[in-house]
Coordinates of C-alpha atoms and ligand atoms in Angstrom, one line a residue:
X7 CA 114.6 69.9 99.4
X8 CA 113.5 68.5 95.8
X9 CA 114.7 66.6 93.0
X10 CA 114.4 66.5 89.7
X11 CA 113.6 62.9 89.8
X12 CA 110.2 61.7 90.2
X13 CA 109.6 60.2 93.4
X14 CA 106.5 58.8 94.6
X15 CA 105.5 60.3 98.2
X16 CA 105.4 56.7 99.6
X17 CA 108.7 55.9 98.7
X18 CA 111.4 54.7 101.3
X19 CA 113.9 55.9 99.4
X20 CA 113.3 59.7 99.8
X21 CA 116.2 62.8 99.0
X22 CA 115.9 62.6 102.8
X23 CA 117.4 59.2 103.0
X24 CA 119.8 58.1 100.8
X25 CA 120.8 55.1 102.0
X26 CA 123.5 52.6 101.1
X27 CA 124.1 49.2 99.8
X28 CA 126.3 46.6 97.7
X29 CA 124.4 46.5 94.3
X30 CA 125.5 44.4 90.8
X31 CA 124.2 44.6 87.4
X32 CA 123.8 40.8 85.3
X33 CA 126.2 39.0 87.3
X34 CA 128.7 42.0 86.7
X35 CA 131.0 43.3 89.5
X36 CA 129.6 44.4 93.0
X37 CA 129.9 48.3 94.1
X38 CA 128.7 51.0 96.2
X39 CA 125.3 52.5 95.2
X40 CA 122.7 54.6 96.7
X41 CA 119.0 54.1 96.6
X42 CA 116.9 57.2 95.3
X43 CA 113.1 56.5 94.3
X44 CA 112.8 53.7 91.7
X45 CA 117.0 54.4 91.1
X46 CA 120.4 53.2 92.2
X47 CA 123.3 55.4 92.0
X48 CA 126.2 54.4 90.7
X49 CA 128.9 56.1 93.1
X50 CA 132.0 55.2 91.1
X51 CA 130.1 56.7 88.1
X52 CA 128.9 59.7 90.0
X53 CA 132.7 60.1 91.1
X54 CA 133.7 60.3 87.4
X55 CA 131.3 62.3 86.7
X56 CA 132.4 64.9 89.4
X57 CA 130.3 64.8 91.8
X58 CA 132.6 64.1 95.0
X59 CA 135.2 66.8 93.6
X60 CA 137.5 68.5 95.9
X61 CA 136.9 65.4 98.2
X62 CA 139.9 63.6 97.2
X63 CA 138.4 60.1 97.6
X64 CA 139.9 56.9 95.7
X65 CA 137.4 55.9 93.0
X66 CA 138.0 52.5 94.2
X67 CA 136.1 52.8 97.1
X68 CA 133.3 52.5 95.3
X69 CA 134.4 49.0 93.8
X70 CA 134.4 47.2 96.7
X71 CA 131.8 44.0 97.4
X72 CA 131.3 45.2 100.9
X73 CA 130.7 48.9 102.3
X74 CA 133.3 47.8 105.3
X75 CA 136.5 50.1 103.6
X76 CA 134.2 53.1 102.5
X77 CA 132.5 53.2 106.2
X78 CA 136.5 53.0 107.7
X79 CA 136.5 56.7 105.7
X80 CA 134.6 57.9 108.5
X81 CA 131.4 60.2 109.2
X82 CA 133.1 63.3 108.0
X83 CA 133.6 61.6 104.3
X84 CA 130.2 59.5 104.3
X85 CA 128.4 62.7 105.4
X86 CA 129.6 64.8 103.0
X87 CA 129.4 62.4 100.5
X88 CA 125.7 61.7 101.1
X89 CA 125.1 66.0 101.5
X90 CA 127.1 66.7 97.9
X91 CA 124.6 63.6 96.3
X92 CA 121.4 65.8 98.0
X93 CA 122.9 68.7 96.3
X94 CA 123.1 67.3 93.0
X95 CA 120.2 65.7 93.3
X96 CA 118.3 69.1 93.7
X97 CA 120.0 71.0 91.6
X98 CA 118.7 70.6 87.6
X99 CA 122.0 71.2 85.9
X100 CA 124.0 68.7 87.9
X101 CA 125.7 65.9 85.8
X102 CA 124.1 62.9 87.4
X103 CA 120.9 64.1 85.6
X104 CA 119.9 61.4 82.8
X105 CA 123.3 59.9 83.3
X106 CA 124.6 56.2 83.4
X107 CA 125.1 56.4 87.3
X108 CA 121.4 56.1 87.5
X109 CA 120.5 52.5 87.5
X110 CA 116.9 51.5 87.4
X111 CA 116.6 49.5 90.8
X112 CA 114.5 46.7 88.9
X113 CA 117.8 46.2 87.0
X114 CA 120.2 45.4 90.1
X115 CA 120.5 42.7 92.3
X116 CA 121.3 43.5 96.0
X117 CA 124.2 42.0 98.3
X118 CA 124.5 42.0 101.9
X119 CA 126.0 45.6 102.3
X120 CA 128.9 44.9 104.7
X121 CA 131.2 42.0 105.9
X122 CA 130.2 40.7 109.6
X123 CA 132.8 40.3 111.5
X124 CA 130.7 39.8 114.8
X125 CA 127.2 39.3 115.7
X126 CA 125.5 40.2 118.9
X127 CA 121.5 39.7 119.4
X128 CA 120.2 41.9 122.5
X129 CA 117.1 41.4 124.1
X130 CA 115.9 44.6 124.6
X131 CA 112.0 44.8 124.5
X132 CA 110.8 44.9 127.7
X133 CA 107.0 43.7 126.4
X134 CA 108.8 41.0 124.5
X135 CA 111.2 39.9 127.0
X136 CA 108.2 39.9 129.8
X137 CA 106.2 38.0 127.2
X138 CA 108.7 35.5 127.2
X139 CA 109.5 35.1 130.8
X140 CA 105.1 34.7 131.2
X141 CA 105.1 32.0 129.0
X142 CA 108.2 30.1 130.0
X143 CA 108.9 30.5 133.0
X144 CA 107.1 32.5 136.0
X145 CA 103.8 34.7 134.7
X146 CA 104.2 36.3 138.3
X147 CA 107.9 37.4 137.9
X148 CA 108.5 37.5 134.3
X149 CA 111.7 39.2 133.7
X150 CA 114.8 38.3 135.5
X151 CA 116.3 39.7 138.3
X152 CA 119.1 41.4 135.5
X153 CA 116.8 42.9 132.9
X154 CA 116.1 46.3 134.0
X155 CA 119.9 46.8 135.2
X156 CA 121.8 46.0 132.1
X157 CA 121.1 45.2 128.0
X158 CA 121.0 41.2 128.1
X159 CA 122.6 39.8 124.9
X160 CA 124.2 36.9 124.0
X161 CA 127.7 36.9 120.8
X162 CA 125.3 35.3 117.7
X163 CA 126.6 33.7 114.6
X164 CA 127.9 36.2 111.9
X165 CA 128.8 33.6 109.1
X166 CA 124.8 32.7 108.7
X167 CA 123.6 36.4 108.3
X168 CA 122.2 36.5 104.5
X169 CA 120.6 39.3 102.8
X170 CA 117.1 39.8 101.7
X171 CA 115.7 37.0 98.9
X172 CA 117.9 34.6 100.1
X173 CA 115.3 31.3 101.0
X174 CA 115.9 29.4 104.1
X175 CA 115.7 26.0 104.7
X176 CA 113.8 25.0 108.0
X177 CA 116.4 23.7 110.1
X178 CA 117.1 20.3 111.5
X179 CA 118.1 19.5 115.4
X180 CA 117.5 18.0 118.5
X181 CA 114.4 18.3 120.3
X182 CA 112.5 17.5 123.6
X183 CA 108.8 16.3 123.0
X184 CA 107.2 17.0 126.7
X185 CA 107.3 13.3 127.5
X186 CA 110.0 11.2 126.3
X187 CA 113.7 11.2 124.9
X188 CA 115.5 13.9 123.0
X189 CA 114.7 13.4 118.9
X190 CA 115.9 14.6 116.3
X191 CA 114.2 16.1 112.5
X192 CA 113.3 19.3 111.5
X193 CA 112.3 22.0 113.2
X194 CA 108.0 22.4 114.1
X195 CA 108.4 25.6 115.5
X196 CA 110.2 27.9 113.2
X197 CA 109.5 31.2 113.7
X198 CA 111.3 34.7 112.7
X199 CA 111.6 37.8 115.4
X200 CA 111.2 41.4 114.3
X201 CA 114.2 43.2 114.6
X202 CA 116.3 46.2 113.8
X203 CA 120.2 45.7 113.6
X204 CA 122.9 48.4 114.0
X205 CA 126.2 48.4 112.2
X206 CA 129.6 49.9 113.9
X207 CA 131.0 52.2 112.0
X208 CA 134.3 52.9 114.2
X209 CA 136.3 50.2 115.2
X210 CA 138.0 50.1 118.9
X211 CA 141.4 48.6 120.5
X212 CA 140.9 45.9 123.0
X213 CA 140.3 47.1 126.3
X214 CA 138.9 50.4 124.9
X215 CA 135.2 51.1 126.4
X216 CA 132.8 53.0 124.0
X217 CA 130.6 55.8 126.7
X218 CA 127.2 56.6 126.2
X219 CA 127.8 59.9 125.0
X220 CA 130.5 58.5 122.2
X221 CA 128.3 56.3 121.2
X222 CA 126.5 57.4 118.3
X223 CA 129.5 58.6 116.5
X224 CA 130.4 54.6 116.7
X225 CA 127.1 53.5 114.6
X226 CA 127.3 53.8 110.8
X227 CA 123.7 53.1 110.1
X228 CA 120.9 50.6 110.4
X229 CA 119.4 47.3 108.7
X230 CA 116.2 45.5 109.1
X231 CA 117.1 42.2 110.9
X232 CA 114.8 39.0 110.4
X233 CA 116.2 36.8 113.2
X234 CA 115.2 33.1 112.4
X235 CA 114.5 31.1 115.3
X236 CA 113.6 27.7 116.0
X237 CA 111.6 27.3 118.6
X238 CA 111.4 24.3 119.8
X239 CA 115.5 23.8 120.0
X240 CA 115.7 27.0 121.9
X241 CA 113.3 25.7 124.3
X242 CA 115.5 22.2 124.7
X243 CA 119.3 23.3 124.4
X244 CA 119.1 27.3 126.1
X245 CA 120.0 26.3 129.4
X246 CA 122.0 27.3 130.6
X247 CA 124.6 29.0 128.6
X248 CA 121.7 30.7 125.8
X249 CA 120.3 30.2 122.3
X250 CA 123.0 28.6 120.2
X251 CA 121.9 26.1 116.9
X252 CA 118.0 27.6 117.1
X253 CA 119.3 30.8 116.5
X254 CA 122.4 30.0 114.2
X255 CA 121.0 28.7 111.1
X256 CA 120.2 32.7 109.6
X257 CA 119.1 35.9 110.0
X258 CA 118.5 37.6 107.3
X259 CA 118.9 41.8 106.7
X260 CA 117.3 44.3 104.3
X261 CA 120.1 45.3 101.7
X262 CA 120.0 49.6 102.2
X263 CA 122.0 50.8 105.4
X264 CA 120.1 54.0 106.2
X265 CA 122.7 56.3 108.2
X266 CA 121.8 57.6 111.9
X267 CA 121.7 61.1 109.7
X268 CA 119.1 60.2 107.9
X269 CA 117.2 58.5 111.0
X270 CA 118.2 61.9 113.2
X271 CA 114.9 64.0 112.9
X272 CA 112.4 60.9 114.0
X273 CA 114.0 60.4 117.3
X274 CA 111.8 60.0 120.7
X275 CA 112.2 59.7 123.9
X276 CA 112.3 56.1 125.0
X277 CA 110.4 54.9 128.3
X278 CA 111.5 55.9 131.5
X279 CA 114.0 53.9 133.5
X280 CA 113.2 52.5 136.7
X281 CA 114.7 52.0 138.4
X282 CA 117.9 54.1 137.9
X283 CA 120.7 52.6 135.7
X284 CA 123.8 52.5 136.8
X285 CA 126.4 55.3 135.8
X286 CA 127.9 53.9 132.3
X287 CA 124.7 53.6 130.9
X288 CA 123.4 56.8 131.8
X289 CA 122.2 58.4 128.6
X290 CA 121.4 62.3 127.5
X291 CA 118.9 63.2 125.4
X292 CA 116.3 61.0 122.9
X293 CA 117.8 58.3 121.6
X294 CA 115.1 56.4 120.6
X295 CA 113.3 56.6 117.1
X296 CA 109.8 56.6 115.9
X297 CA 110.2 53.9 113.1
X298 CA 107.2 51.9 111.8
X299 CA 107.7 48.2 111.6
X300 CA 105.4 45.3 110.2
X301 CA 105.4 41.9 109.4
X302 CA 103.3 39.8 106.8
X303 CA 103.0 36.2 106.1
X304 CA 102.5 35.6 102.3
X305 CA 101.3 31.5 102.4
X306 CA 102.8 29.6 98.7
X307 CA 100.8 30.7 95.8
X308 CA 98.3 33.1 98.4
X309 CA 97.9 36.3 99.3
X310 CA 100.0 38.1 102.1
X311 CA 98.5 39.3 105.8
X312 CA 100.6 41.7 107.9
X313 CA 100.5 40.2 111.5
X314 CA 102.2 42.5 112.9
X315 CA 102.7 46.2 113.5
X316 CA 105.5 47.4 115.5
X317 CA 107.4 50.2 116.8
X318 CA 111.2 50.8 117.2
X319 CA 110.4 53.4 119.6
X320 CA 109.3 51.0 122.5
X321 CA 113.1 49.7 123.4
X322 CA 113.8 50.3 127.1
X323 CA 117.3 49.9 126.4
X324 CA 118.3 52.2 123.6
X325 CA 121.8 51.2 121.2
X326 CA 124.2 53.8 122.8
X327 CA 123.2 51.9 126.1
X328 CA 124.2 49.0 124.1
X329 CA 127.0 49.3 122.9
X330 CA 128.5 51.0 126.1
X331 CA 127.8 47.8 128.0
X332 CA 128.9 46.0 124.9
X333 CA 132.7 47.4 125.4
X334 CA 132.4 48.2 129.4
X335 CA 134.8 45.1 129.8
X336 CA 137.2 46.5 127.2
X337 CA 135.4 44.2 124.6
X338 CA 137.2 45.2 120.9
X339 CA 134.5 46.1 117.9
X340 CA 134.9 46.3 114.6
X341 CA 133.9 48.4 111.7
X342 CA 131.0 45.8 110.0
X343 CA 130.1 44.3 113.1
X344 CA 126.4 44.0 113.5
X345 CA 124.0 44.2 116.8
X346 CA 120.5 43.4 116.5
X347 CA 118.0 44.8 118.6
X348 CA 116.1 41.7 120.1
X349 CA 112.6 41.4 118.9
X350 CA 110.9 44.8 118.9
X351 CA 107.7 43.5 120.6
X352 CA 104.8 46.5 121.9
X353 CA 101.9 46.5 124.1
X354 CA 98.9 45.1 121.9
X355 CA 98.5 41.8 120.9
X356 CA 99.1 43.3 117.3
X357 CA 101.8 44.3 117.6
X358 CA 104.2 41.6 118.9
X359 CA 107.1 40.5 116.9
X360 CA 107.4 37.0 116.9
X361 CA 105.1 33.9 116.0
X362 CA 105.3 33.0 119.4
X363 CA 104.1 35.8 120.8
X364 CA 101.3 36.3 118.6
X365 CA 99.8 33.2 118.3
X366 CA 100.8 32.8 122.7
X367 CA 103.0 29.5 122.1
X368 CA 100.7 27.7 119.9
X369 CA 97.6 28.4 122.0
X370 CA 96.1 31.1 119.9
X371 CA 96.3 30.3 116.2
X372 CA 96.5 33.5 114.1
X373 CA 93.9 33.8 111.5
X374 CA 95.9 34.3 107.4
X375 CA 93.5 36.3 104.9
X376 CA 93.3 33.0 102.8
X377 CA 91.2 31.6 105.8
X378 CA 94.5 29.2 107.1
X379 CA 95.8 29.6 110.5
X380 CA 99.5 29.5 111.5
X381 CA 100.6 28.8 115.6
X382 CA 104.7 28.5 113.4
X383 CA 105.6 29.3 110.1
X384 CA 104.4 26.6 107.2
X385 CA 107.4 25.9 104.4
X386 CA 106.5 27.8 101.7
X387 CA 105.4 30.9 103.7
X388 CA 107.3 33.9 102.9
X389 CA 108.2 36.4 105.8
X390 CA 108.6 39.8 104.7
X391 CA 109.2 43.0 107.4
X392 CA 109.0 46.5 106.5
X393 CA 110.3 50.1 108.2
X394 CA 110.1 53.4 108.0
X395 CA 110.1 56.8 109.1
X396 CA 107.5 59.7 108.2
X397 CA 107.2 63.3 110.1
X398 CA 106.7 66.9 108.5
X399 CA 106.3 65.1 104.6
X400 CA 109.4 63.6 105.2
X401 CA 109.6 59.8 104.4
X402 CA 112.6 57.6 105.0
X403 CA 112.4 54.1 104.9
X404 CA 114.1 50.8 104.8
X405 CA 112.5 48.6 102.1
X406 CA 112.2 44.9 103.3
X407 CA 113.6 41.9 104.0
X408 CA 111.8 39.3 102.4
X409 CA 113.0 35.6 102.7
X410 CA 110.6 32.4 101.8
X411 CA 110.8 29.3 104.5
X412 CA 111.9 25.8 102.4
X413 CA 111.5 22.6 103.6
X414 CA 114.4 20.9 105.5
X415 CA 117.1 19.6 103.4
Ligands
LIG525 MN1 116.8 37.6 118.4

């Protein structure tokens, strides 16, 4: 498949991706566009122009500040819509060539893509997760008795999910020094967690379960997910119920949802299972996906250092598991909700996915290109995480999420 446009090779935003996102031009209304190379489409421009014909879609679909009513149109319509804008794409006399619903992508400014209704945050590393359970709690038996039997998660805050450029302030909250009373002030351990999110993109009734093998249809597509976390009032106030105000204070997402069709030739096999899972989450086939991930500290005014490289494809538990366990009580989703991944931690040092893991709770300082060190994030540092895809010359990425740490207001 190629396009008349000119697309560099080491674009994310190949004919093979075609992702999409809430997008605004000068403060002017929000729509629907789709990233291609360097450009956003217009989709309510490309519908005029005739591009969706014979598709009988409403125009206004398009027009909408969040994707959550074109999604409800389902994988039949998205599909199609998304195989017609290939066509066109490819094909030199279509009418999107040279026309207004190509928007230079320097020109728009990006929204979060969908409305959250809900917010779960697995934990579904088993390097990160065994990390964890070394350094607080038993280096002998790491991971609890639970882990390997079922997806832990815990219902997260929807309301603070922000998209990409969005600056976060380093939160305030009650602490525990390691002798002495509770104080409170900002946070000294702030600290983000690599992540991938996935966004429902069929809703259910309550008391409905979701199978394994259903699944897939229920997942519109995928984000980047930067999951803020503050250390220190995790350690104090998790027990026993979970993270609660560490956690709440933001995550923040990339702005492109790339669609499980466009993520469906780079999937693997995930690790083996042992031992045996019970029947629900019994799963067919690979479900996992070969998707690069890194993460680089840019210090204020410096240059930036990756610190981490990452793989998607290490999850033991893999997001039809997920979300069957999710609705095995008869648990209602919604079209919009988001579930993030956990942090996406592998077996080298390098490639863990958190501050805490990489720098071993504060033991091991790791070393910034500018010659600093960081055991937490500094205010001013900006966190920026990348993914993609490559196999066979096919690229298809996820941009970033990029979001600079403030001071405490
Ligand atoms: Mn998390």
């Amino acid at each position: 498949m190629n396009t008349w446009l000119n697309i560099s090779p080491d674009s994310d935003f190949s004919i093979h991706n075609l992702p999409f996102g809430i997008f605004s031009v000068d403060g002017g209304l929000k729509r629907v566009g789709v990233a291609i190379g360097d450009f956003v489409i217009d989709l309510k421009i490309a519908h005029s122009l005739g591009v969706f014909t014979k598709m009988e879609i409403d125009q206004e679909v398009f027009a909408r500040e969040y994707l959550n009513d074109f999604i409800a149109l389902g994988k039949p319509v998205t599909n199609q819509i998304r195989i017609k804008l290939q066509q066109h794409l490819s094909d030199n006399s279509s009418p999107l060539k040279n026309s207004d619903a190509l928007v230079p992508m320097d020109k728009v400014t990006m929204h979060l893509p969908v409305k959250v209704g809900d917010y779960t945050d697995f934990y579904s590393s088993i390097e990160h997760a065994t990390n964890v359970g070394k350094m607080f709690r038993d280096p002998e038996n790491a991971l609890l008795p639970n882990w390997k039997h079922l997806p832990v998660g815990y219902h997260g805050r929807a309301s603070s999910i922000v998209v990409s450029g969005v600056d976060i302030h380093r939160p305030k909250g009650q602490t525990k020094p390691p002798e002495g009373d509770p104080v409170y002030g900002p946070s000294q351990r702030m600290d983000f967690e690599l992540e991938m999110a996935f966004i429902v993109g069929k809703s259910t009734e309550l008391g409905d379960q979701i199978s394994t093998g259903n699944a897939m249809d229920h997942i519109f597509g995928m984000v980047l997910f930067n999951d803020w976390s503050a250390r220190d009032i995790q350690k104090w106030e998790y027990v026993p119920l979970g993270p609660f105000l560490g956690k709440s204070f933001a995550s923040s997402i990339s702005p492109w949802v790339v669609t499980m069709e466009a993520l469906e030739p780079f999937k693997v096999a995930g690790p083996e299972q042992d031992p045996p899972v019970l029947d629900y989450l019994k799963t067919d086939g690979e479900l996992n996906y070969d998707l690069n991930l890194s993460v680089e500290i840019e210090p204020e005014g410096s240059e930036p250092t990756v610190v981490s490289n990452s793989n998607f494809k290490y999850m033991y538990w893999n997001m039809a598991q997920q979300l069957a366990h999710h609705t095995v009580n008869g648990c209602n989703v919604n079209i919009g909700d988001m579930m993030a991944s956990g942090t996406i931690s592998g077996k080298s040092p390098d490639s863990y996915g958190s501050m805490l893991e990489l720098s071993w709770a504060g033991k091991n300082p790791v070393k910034l290109n500018d010659g600093s060190e960081r055991k937490f994030l500094n205010d001013g540092d900006t966190v920026t995480m990348k993914g993609h895809c490559e196999k066979d010359g096919k690229r298809v990425g996820f941009g970033e999420v990029r979001s600079k740490l403030l001071p405490a207001k």
